[in-house]
Structures are given as C-alpha cells and as structure tokens.
PDB file of C-alpha atoms in Angstrom:
ATOM      1  CA  MET A 157      20.734  36.580 -53.752  1.00 48.00           C
ATOM      2  CA  PRO A 158      23.125  39.094 -52.274  1.00 46.00           C
ATOM      3  CA  GLY A 159      22.070  40.457 -48.904  1.00 48.00           C
ATOM      4  CA  VAL A 160      19.579  37.682 -48.279  1.00 44.00           C
ATOM      5  CA  HIS A 161      20.249  35.343 -45.421  1.00 44.00           C
ATOM      6  CA  HIS A 162      19.147  31.758 -45.587  1.00 47.00           C
ATOM      7  CA  LEU A 163      18.581  29.618 -42.479  1.00 44.00           C
ATOM      8  CA  PRO A 164      19.163  25.887 -42.606  1.00 48.00           C
ATOM      9  CA  PRO A 165      15.929  23.914 -42.863  1.00 51.00           C
ATOM     10  CA  PRO A 166      14.361  22.806 -39.542  1.00 47.00           C
ATOM     11  CA  PRO A 167      15.245  19.324 -38.336  1.00 46.00           C
ATOM     12  CA  PRO A 168      13.207  16.399 -39.659  1.00 46.00           C
ATOM     13  CA  ALA A 169       9.900  15.719 -37.903  1.00 42.00           C
ATOM     14  CA  SER A 170      11.201  12.468 -36.449  1.00 40.00           C
ATOM     15  CA  LEU A 171      14.070  14.264 -34.724  1.00 37.00           C
ATOM     16  CA  HIS A 172      11.694  16.970 -33.514  1.00 40.00           C
ATOM     17  CA  ARG A 173       9.416  14.321 -32.005  1.00 39.00           C
ATOM     18  CA  ARG A 174      12.223  12.466 -30.256  1.00 38.00           C
ATOM     19  CA  ALA A 175      13.631  15.658 -28.814  1.00 35.00           C
ATOM     20  CA  THR A 176      10.204  16.808 -27.707  1.00 37.00           C
ATOM     21  CA  VAL A 177       9.293  13.539 -26.010  1.00 34.00           C
ATOM     22  CA  ALA A 178      12.671  13.465 -24.298  1.00 36.00           C
ATOM     23  CA  ALA A 179      12.115  16.987 -22.986  1.00 38.00           C
ATOM     24  CA  VAL A 180       8.633  16.163 -21.691  1.00 37.00           C
ATOM     25  CA  ALA A 181       9.826  12.914 -20.166  1.00 38.00           C
ATOM     26  CA  ALA A 182      12.568  14.787 -18.377  1.00 39.00           C
ATOM     27  CA  GLY A 183      10.005  17.248 -17.069  1.00 43.00           C
ATOM     28  CA  ALA A 184       7.820  14.395 -15.804  1.00 39.00           C
ATOM     29  CA  VAL A 185      10.749  12.855 -13.979  1.00 35.00           C
ATOM     30  CA  VAL A 186      11.479  16.198 -12.348  1.00 36.00           C
ATOM     31  CA  ALA A 187       7.851  16.509 -11.283  1.00 39.00           C
ATOM     32  CA  ALA A 188       7.861  12.994  -9.866  1.00 40.00           C
ATOM     33  CA  GLY A 189      10.675  14.005  -7.510  1.00 39.00           C
ATOM     34  CA  GLN A 190      13.172  11.347  -8.522  1.00 40.00           C
ATOM     35  CA  THR A 191      16.713  11.452  -7.128  1.00 38.00           C
ATOM     36  CA  LEU A 192      19.938  12.010  -9.040  1.00 35.00           C
ATOM     37  CA  VAL A 193      23.296  10.726  -7.824  1.00 38.00           C
ATOM     38  CA  ASN A 194      26.230  13.107  -8.233  1.00 41.00           C
ATOM     39  CA  PRO A 195      28.847  11.331 -10.361  1.00 37.00           C
ATOM     40  CA  LEU A 196      31.601  12.900  -8.231  1.00 42.00           C
ATOM     41  CA  GLY A 197      30.471  10.957  -5.190  1.00 43.00           C
ATOM     42  CA  GLN A 198      28.560  13.753  -3.475  1.00 45.00           C
ATOM     43  CA  ALA A 199      25.307  13.132  -1.633  1.00 45.00           C
ATOM     44  CA  PRO A 200      22.213  12.404  -3.748  1.00 44.00           C
ATOM     45  CA  GLN A 201      20.266  15.539  -4.666  1.00 42.00           C
ATOM     46  CA  PRO A 202      16.450  15.505  -5.065  1.00 42.00           C
ATOM     47  CA  VAL A 203      15.627  16.509  -8.603  1.00 38.00           C
ATOM     48  CA  SER A 204      12.706  18.550  -7.263  1.00 38.00           C
ATOM     49  CA  THR A 205      15.255  21.092  -6.034  1.00 38.00           C
ATOM     50  CA  LEU A 206      16.460  21.693  -9.584  1.00 36.00           C
ATOM     51  CA  LEU A 207      14.980  24.195 -11.994  1.00 37.00           C
ATOM     52  CA  PRO A 208      12.161  22.465 -13.957  1.00 40.00           C
ATOM     53  CA  VAL A 209      12.900  21.659 -17.574  1.00 39.00           C
ATOM     54  CA  ALA A 210      10.022  23.857 -18.738  1.00 39.00           C
ATOM     55  CA  GLU A 211      11.525  26.921 -17.057  1.00 41.00           C
ATOM     56  CA  VAL A 212      14.954  26.287 -18.507  1.00 39.00           C
ATOM     57  CA  THR A 213      13.561  25.966 -22.028  1.00 41.00           C
ATOM     58  CA  ARG A 214      11.361  29.015 -21.813  1.00 42.00           C
ATOM     59  CA  ALA A 215      14.057  31.137 -20.218  1.00 44.00           C
ATOM     60  CA  ALA A 216      16.441  30.244 -23.033  1.00 45.00           C
ATOM     61  CA  GLN A 217      13.861  31.156 -25.652  1.00 47.00           C
ATOM     62  CA  ALA A 218      13.089  34.448 -23.949  1.00 48.00           C
ATOM     63  CA  ASP A 219      16.707  35.505 -24.448  1.00 48.00           C
ATOM     64  CA  LEU A 220      16.339  35.262 -28.225  1.00 44.00           C
ATOM     65  CA  ALA A 221      15.483  38.523 -30.028  1.00 44.00           C
ATOM     66  CA  THR A 222      12.073  38.119 -31.578  1.00 46.00           C
ATOM     67  CA  ASP A 223      12.958  40.527 -34.355  1.00 49.00           C
ATOM     68  CA  ALA A 224      16.136  38.694 -35.307  1.00 46.00           C
ATOM     69  CA  ILE A 225      16.491  37.506 -38.867  1.00 49.00           C
ATOM     70  CA  GLY A 226      14.511  34.300 -39.142  1.00 53.00           C
ATOM     71  CA  GLY A 227      13.139  34.766 -35.613  1.00 49.00           C
ATOM     72  CA  ASP A 228       9.646  33.984 -36.837  1.00 54.00           C
ATOM     73  CA  GLN A 229      10.889  30.533 -37.844  1.00 56.00           C
ATOM     74  CA  LEU A 230      11.679  29.432 -34.291  1.00 56.00           C
ATOM     75  CA  LEU A 231      10.244  26.046 -33.314  1.00 58.00           C
ATOM     76  CA  PRO A 232       7.164  26.109 -31.037  1.00 56.00           C
ATOM     77  CA  ASP A 233       7.488  25.409 -27.324  1.00 58.00           C
ATOM     78  CA  PRO A 234       8.473  21.710 -27.204  1.00 56.00           C
ATOM     79  CA  LEU A 235       6.539  21.256 -23.951  1.00 54.00           C
ATOM     80  CA  SER A 236       3.231  22.262 -25.505  1.00 56.00           C
ATOM     81  CA  LEU A 237       1.015  19.284 -26.334  1.00 53.00           C
ATOM     82  CA  GLU A 238      -0.325  21.226 -29.316  1.00 57.00           C
ATOM     83  CA  ALA A 239       3.183  21.194 -30.758  1.00 57.00           C
ATOM     84  CA  LEU A 240       3.387  17.399 -30.683  1.00 60.00           C
ATOM     85  CA  ASP A 241       2.321  15.136 -33.471  1.00 67.00           C
ATOM     86  CA  PRO A 242      -0.376  12.602 -32.490  1.00 69.00           C
ATOM     87  CA  GLY A 243       2.100   9.807 -31.855  1.00 68.00           C
ATOM     88  CA  ALA A 244       4.143  11.933 -29.480  1.00 69.00           C
ATOM     89  CA  GLN A 245       0.996  12.994 -27.588  1.00 72.00           C
ATOM     90  CA  VAL A 246       0.201   9.333 -26.984  1.00 74.00           C
ATOM     91  CA  ASP A 247       3.749   8.802 -25.696  1.00 80.00           C
ATOM     92  CA  VAL A 248       3.346  11.656 -23.189  1.00 81.00           C
ATOM     93  CA  GLN A 249      -0.042  10.382 -21.998  1.00 84.00           C
ATOM     94  CA  ASN A 250       1.380   6.893 -21.488  1.00 88.00           C
ATOM     95  CA  LEU A 251       4.293   8.348 -19.546  1.00 87.00           C
ATOM     96  CA  ALA A 252       1.894  10.242 -17.264  1.00 88.00           C
ATOM     97  CA  LYS A 253      -0.110   7.051 -16.660  1.00 90.00           C
ATOM     98  CA  ALA A 254       3.083   5.152 -15.840  1.00 91.00           C
ATOM     99  CA  VAL A 255       4.065   7.782 -13.277  1.00 87.00           C
ATOM    100  CA  ASP A 256       0.613   7.566 -11.639  1.00 89.00           C
ATOM    101  CA  ILE A 257       0.772   3.770 -11.517  1.00 94.00           C
ATOM    102  CA  GLY A 258       4.241   3.916  -9.980  1.00 92.00           C
ATOM    103  CA  ARG A 259       3.047   6.264  -7.249  1.00 92.00           C
ATOM    104  CA  GLU A 260       0.063   4.043  -6.437  1.00 92.00           C
ATOM    105  CA  LEU A 261       2.210   0.902  -6.230  1.00 94.00           C
ATOM    106  CA  SER A 262       4.631   2.727  -3.948  1.00 94.00           C
ATOM    107  CA  ARG A 263       1.754   3.834  -1.682  1.00 94.00           C
ATOM    108  CA  GLN A 264       0.397   0.280  -1.455  1.00 95.00           C
ATOM    109  CA  ALA A 265       3.854  -1.135  -0.723  1.00 95.00           C
ATOM    110  CA  THR A 266       4.244   1.341   2.149  1.00 96.00           C
ATOM    111  CA  ILE A 267       0.982   0.131   3.744  1.00 97.00           C
ATOM    112  CA  ILE A 268       2.001  -3.538   3.405  1.00 97.00           C
ATOM    113  CA  ASP A 269       5.496  -2.887   4.776  1.00 97.00           C
ATOM    114  CA  ALA A 270       4.002  -1.179   7.852  1.00 97.00           C
ATOM    115  CA  ALA A 271       1.686  -4.159   8.473  1.00 97.00           C
ATOM    116  CA  LEU A 272       4.642  -6.577   8.324  1.00 97.00           C
ATOM    117  CA  ALA A 273       7.015  -4.424  10.363  1.00 97.00           C
ATOM    118  CA  ASN A 274       6.362  -6.171  13.710  1.00 96.00           C
ATOM    119  CA  GLY A 275       6.743  -9.719  12.421  1.00 96.00           C
ATOM    120  CA  ALA A 276       3.352 -10.713  11.021  1.00 97.00           C
ATOM    121  CA  PRO A 277       3.932 -13.602   8.586  1.00 96.00           C
ATOM    122  CA  GLU A 278       1.682 -12.336   5.768  1.00 96.00           C
ATOM    123  CA  ALA A 279      -0.216  -9.194   4.807  1.00 97.00           C
ATOM    124  CA  SER A 280      -2.634  -8.223   2.062  1.00 97.00           C
ATOM    125  CA  LEU A 281      -4.590  -5.153   0.967  1.00 96.00           C
ATOM    126  CA  TYR A 282      -8.388  -5.157   0.785  1.00 96.00           C
ATOM    127  CA  GLY A 283      -9.305  -1.802  -0.678  1.00 91.00           C
ATOM    128  CA  ASP A 284      -7.032   0.596   1.179  1.00 92.00           C
ATOM    129  CA  VAL A 285      -6.962  -1.476   4.389  1.00 96.00           C
ATOM    130  CA  ALA A 286      -4.236  -3.937   5.388  1.00 98.00           C
ATOM    131  CA  TYR A 287      -5.047  -7.406   6.771  1.00 98.00           C
ATOM    132  CA  VAL A 288      -2.549  -9.864   8.219  1.00 98.00           C
ATOM    133  CA  ARG A 289      -2.337 -13.514   9.175  1.00 98.00           C
ATOM    134  CA  PRO A 290      -2.707 -13.240  12.966  1.00 98.00           C
ATOM    135  CA  THR A 291       0.015 -15.647  14.037  1.00 98.00           C
ATOM    136  CA  ILE A 292       2.556 -18.220  12.895  1.00 97.00           C
ATOM    137  CA  ALA A 293       0.679 -21.429  13.725  1.00 96.00           C
ATOM    138  CA  HIS A 294      -1.099 -24.435  12.239  1.00 95.00           C
ATOM    139  CA  LEU A 295      -4.829 -24.628  11.568  1.00 96.00           C
ATOM    140  CA  THR A 296      -6.046 -27.537  13.703  1.00 95.00           C
ATOM    141  CA  SER A 297      -9.799 -26.990  13.989  1.00 94.00           C
ATOM    142  CA  VAL A 298     -12.292 -25.248  11.721  1.00 95.00           C
ATOM    143  CA  PHE A 299     -15.597 -23.424  12.122  1.00 94.00           C
ATOM    144  CA  GLY A 300     -18.705 -25.586  12.625  1.00 87.00           C
ATOM    145  CA  THR A 301     -19.987 -28.451  14.738  1.00 81.00           C
ATOM    146  CA  ARG A 302     -17.342 -30.146  16.856  1.00 80.00           C
ATOM    147  CA  TRP A 303     -17.886 -32.823  19.500  1.00 77.00           C
ATOM    148  CA  GLY A 304     -21.618 -32.157  19.334  1.00 78.00           C
ATOM    149  CA  THR A 305     -21.343 -28.430  19.977  1.00 84.00           C
ATOM    150  CA  ALA A 306     -20.855 -25.350  17.812  1.00 86.00           C
ATOM    151  CA  HIS A 307     -17.235 -24.325  17.347  1.00 89.00           C
ATOM    152  CA  GLN A 308     -17.623 -20.692  16.351  1.00 93.00           C
ATOM    153  CA  GLY A 309     -14.085 -19.955  15.266  1.00 96.00           C
ATOM    154  CA  ILE A 310     -10.858 -21.593  14.132  1.00 97.00           C
ATOM    155  CA  ASP A 311      -7.968 -22.914  16.204  1.00 97.00           C
ATOM    156  CA  LEU A 312      -4.363 -22.093  15.325  1.00 98.00           C
ATOM    157  CA  ALA A 313      -1.917 -24.219  17.322  1.00 97.00           C
ATOM    158  CA  GLY A 314       1.531 -22.994  18.280  1.00 97.00           C
ATOM    159  CA  PRO A 315       3.945 -22.787  21.212  1.00 98.00           C
ATOM    160  CA  ILE A 316       3.048 -20.680  24.236  1.00 98.00           C
ATOM    161  CA  GLY A 317       4.454 -17.206  23.744  1.00 98.00           C
ATOM    162  CA  THR A 318       4.032 -17.123  19.939  1.00 98.00           C
ATOM    163  CA  PRO A 319       3.080 -13.536  18.985  1.00 98.00           C
ATOM    164  CA  ILE A 320      -0.505 -12.723  18.013  1.00 98.00           C
ATOM    165  CA  TYR A 321      -1.022  -9.756  15.683  1.00 98.00           C
ATOM    166  CA  ALA A 322      -4.060  -7.539  15.132  1.00 98.00           C
ATOM    167  CA  VAL A 323      -5.653  -8.774  11.920  1.00 98.00           C
ATOM    168  CA  THR A 324      -6.388  -5.175  10.862  1.00 98.00           C
ATOM    169  CA  ASP A 325      -6.695  -1.634  12.214  1.00 98.00           C
ATOM    170  CA  GLY A 326      -9.141  -1.149  15.066  1.00 98.00           C
ATOM    171  CA  VAL A 327      -9.912  -0.309  18.681  1.00 98.00           C
ATOM    172  CA  VAL A 328      -9.596  -2.749  21.594  1.00 98.00           C
ATOM    173  CA  GLU A 329     -13.091  -3.353  23.032  1.00 97.00           C
ATOM    174  CA  GLU A 330     -12.145  -6.049  25.558  1.00 97.00           C
ATOM    175  CA  ALA A 331      -8.862  -7.212  27.050  1.00 98.00           C
ATOM    176  CA  GLY A 332      -8.968  -9.410  30.126  1.00 97.00           C
ATOM    177  CA  PRO A 333     -10.610 -12.461  31.711  1.00 97.00           C
ATOM    178  CA  ALA A 334     -13.350 -14.230  29.736  1.00 97.00           C
ATOM    179  CA  THR A 335     -15.367 -17.350  30.540  1.00 95.00           C
ATOM    180  CA  GLY A 336     -14.014 -20.359  28.667  1.00 94.00           C
ATOM    181  CA  PHE A 337     -11.163 -18.370  27.104  1.00 96.00           C
ATOM    182  CA  GLY A 338      -9.206 -17.629  30.278  1.00 96.00           C
ATOM    183  CA  LEU A 339      -7.993 -14.363  28.744  1.00 98.00           C
ATOM    184  CA  TRP A 340      -9.153 -12.760  25.544  1.00 98.00           C
ATOM    185  CA  VAL A 341      -8.775  -9.676  23.365  1.00 98.00           C
ATOM    186  CA  VAL A 342     -11.630  -8.297  21.260  1.00 98.00           C
ATOM    187  CA  LEU A 343     -10.817  -5.819  18.520  1.00 98.00           C
ATOM    188  CA  ARG A 344     -13.450  -3.757  16.661  1.00 98.00           C
ATOM    189  CA  HIS A 345     -12.495  -2.873  13.085  1.00 98.00           C
ATOM    190  CA  SER A 346     -13.335   0.291  11.191  1.00 94.00           C
ATOM    191  CA  ASP A 347     -16.185  -1.450   9.297  1.00 95.00           C
ATOM    192  CA  GLY A 348     -17.843  -2.531  12.564  1.00 97.00           C
ATOM    193  CA  SER A 349     -16.771  -6.170  12.428  1.00 98.00           C
ATOM    194  CA  GLN A 350     -14.770  -7.677  15.285  1.00 98.00           C
ATOM    195  CA  SER A 351     -11.941 -10.164  15.722  1.00 98.00           C
ATOM    196  CA  VAL A 352     -11.732 -12.232  18.908  1.00 98.00           C
ATOM    197  CA  TYR A 353      -8.515 -13.788  20.217  1.00 98.00           C
ATOM    198  CA  GLY A 354      -9.010 -16.427  22.946  1.00 98.00           C
ATOM    199  CA  HIS A 355      -6.843 -18.519  25.333  1.00 97.00           C
ATOM    200  CA  VAL A 356      -4.054 -15.905  25.174  1.00 98.00           C
ATOM    201  CA  ASN A 357      -1.141 -16.179  27.564  1.00 98.00           C
ATOM    202  CA  ARG A 358      -0.316 -12.469  27.886  1.00 97.00           C
ATOM    203  CA  MET A 359      -1.919  -9.298  26.512  1.00 98.00           C
ATOM    204  CA  PHE A 360      -0.036  -6.207  25.383  1.00 98.00           C
ATOM    205  CA  VAL A 361      -3.041  -3.925  24.922  1.00 98.00           C
ATOM    206  CA  LYS A 362      -5.849  -2.603  27.100  1.00 98.00           C
ATOM    207  CA  LYS A 363      -9.442  -1.604  26.487  1.00 98.00           C
ATOM    208  CA  GLY A 364      -9.681   1.593  24.442  1.00 98.00           C
ATOM    209  CA  ASP A 365      -6.284   1.241  22.749  1.00 98.00           C
ATOM    210  CA  ARG A 366      -6.159   1.961  19.048  1.00 98.00           C
ATOM    211  CA  VAL A 367      -4.062  -0.586  17.176  1.00 98.00           C
ATOM    212  CA  GLU A 368      -2.890  -1.021  13.607  1.00 97.00           C
ATOM    213  CA  ALA A 369      -2.807  -4.070  11.349  1.00 98.00           C
ATOM    214  CA  GLY A 370       0.156  -6.267  12.269  1.00 98.00           C
ATOM    215  CA  GLU A 371       0.667  -4.785  15.734  1.00 98.00           C
ATOM    216  CA  GLU A 372       1.438  -7.418  18.385  1.00 98.00           C
ATOM    217  CA  ILE A 373      -1.495  -7.488  20.794  1.00 98.00           C
ATOM    218  CA  ALA A 374      -1.027 -10.782  22.680  1.00 98.00           C
ATOM    219  CA  GLU A 375       0.667 -14.165  22.608  1.00 98.00           C
ATOM    220  CA  ILE A 376      -0.582 -17.725  22.237  1.00 98.00           C
ATOM    221  CA  GLY A 377      -1.465 -19.427  25.516  1.00 98.00           C
ATOM    222  CA  ASN A 378      -3.310 -22.376  27.034  1.00 97.00           C
ATOM    223  CA  ARG A 379      -5.697 -20.660  29.427  1.00 97.00           C
ATOM    224  CA  GLY A 380      -9.356 -21.471  29.975  1.00 95.00           C
ATOM    225  CA  TYR A 381     -10.989 -24.551  28.458  1.00 92.00           C
ATOM    226  CA  SER A 382      -8.111 -25.637  26.240  1.00 94.00           C
ATOM    227  CA  THR A 383      -6.527 -28.952  25.347  1.00 90.00           C
ATOM    228  CA  GLY A 384      -3.225 -27.427  24.259  1.00 95.00           C
ATOM    229  CA  PRO A 385      -1.588 -24.099  23.399  1.00 97.00           C
ATOM    230  CA  HIS A 386      -3.408 -22.391  20.559  1.00 97.00           C
ATOM    231  CA  LEU A 387      -5.182 -19.249  19.420  1.00 98.00           C
ATOM    232  CA  HIS A 388      -8.951 -19.526  19.161  1.00 97.00           C
ATOM    233  CA  LEU A 389      -9.885 -16.886  16.582  1.00 98.00           C
ATOM    234  CA  GLU A 390     -13.431 -15.704  15.882  1.00 98.00           C
ATOM    235  CA  ILE A 391     -14.829 -13.107  13.460  1.00 98.00           C
ATOM    236  CA  TRP A 392     -18.068 -11.307  14.346  1.00 98.00           C
ATOM    237  CA  GLN A 393     -20.070  -9.237  11.929  1.00 97.00           C
ATOM    238  CA  ALA A 394     -21.115  -5.709  12.913  1.00 96.00           C
ATOM    239  CA  ASP A 395     -24.411  -7.076  14.304  1.00 96.00           C
ATOM    240  CA  GLY A 396     -22.584  -9.661  16.437  1.00 95.00           C
ATOM    241  CA  THR A 397     -23.197 -12.680  14.179  1.00 96.00           C
ATOM    242  CA  LYS A 398     -20.297 -15.134  14.379  1.00 97.00           C
ATOM    243  CA  ILE A 399     -19.086 -16.184  10.936  1.00 97.00           C
ATOM    244  CA  ASN A 400     -16.526 -18.593   9.498  1.00 97.00           C
ATOM    245  CA  PRO A 401     -13.141 -16.814   9.602  1.00 98.00           C
ATOM    246  CA  VAL A 402     -11.651 -18.814   6.702  1.00 97.00           C
ATOM    247  CA  PRO A 403     -13.699 -17.323   3.818  1.00 97.00           C
ATOM    248  CA  TRP A 404     -13.620 -13.925   5.557  1.00 98.00           C
ATOM    249  CA  PHE A 405      -9.821 -13.977   5.441  1.00 98.00           C
ATOM    250  CA  ARG A 406      -9.753 -15.491   1.937  1.00 97.00           C
ATOM    251  CA  LYS A 407     -11.805 -12.555   0.628  1.00 97.00           C
ATOM    252  CA  ARG A 408      -9.101 -10.296   2.051  1.00 97.00           C
ATOM    253  CA  GLY A 409      -6.215 -12.205   0.483  1.00 96.00           C
ATOM    254  CA  ILE A 410      -5.168 -14.410   3.422  1.00 96.00           C
ATOM    255  CA  GLU A 411      -5.340 -18.213   3.081  1.00 93.00           C
ATOM    256  CA  PHE A 412      -5.196 -20.742   5.918  1.00 91.00           C
TER     257      PHE A 412
END
C-alpha cells in the first residue's frame, strides 16, 4: 500500500542463536581477561582493557530512535539469557563452566610449578597443598623391623651433596645435631604432622624458618650411625606416632 513501509523479516532463529552465542562467548572471553595479539606486530593488549561487548551492543542500541518506523520490532538484547532459546542457554552455561574449569586448572598448575621450581623431581596436589618427592635417590630400606630393631622410616640412597627438599609447606622445628642422625632437620606441616630428615651433610634452614614445598632445606650426607650416604626420612603424626612414609606419600600422589 502506498505510504506504508515494510521492514524485511527478522533473520531466521538459527542465525539469531548463532549470533547471540557468539556475542556471549565474546563477552565471556573478555571477562576472562584473555590476551589479543595485534596483527601489526605491536605488543599484546589485555582484552580486559577493551570496552566489554555488552557495553558496545547496548550503546549501539541506545543510539537508535525508539519511535522510528519499525522501532518496536528491534531484536531483544542478545546478551539477555531470557532472549536465548533453550539450546543457546545450555551453550552459554557450558561456556561458563569451561571458563571456571580453565581457571582452576591454571591455579593448580601454578602451585605445582612453584613446588618444582627449585629442582624437586616430582610434585603432586593433595587438596590445595603441594607435596614433593624429597630427593633424587633410590629407596634402599623400608619401614619396619630391620636387623632385629625397629626401622621407623625409609632410607633413600644417593651421593653426598644431593639436594633434599621440604616435602610440603611448614615450619622448621629442629635443625642441628641429633643422636644417631649426626645432623637432622624436623619440619612441622600445617596439619600438625612432621617430616624428619636424618644423616644430612649440610642444612640450609634454621629453627623457626618457614619453608614451602620443594624448597631445598639440606643435602644428603653420611653423618651419625650410617653405613653409606643416604637420607633417612620419617613421618610423624600430629601426636608424635611414627608411621610408614610410603603409604603416607602414596595417598598424596607420590610413589617410591
């Protein structure tokens, strides 16, 4: 009819969904603080410094005259979950979960990397706490009766001077001479348990020091009652009970 203006029909629902999910995904990436690389070779620019997608979209819509012909036919805000069909809502929820999982994996990797930074051969997470293999050496004697007496730890044989690492975060309770061990270091962990490092050659910590998992605290030696260079390692529960270190470490992801 003369004088009547017709607008083209809105895009198909499938196109609307793809465009909407793309817009939301872009917004999630912005929120996650990813980094873009300038194609002209300039320095990378954190996306978090850019204007969020939601603001760009809404600002553009605000410029449109609401009383324009056909203005009441404008599409709803594409970033509104109510505007999405059920399938698209599921896509957005899955994207949000993926971002959360990515952040958690990154956080865990940071803790492990810190525990390995000083040379520890292996690290694992138990809850939110890092545990490491205490030295690069061979298991030569286990917990239990040995030569008619109780052997209350494990022996890890290696050359004199081989680094010994704190098995986890803690505070140094003892560092110095000890009967039978020559020199020892005793570390109390945050849960009250303790790790004991005997026959050490040199110590790099003193009583009262706070140390972190993987920090070098001593080196393998042959002091005290010893038949060869090795680390005698014991684990004490919070009440002082001496337990087998092998299953204690296994529970925390470290195998001997």
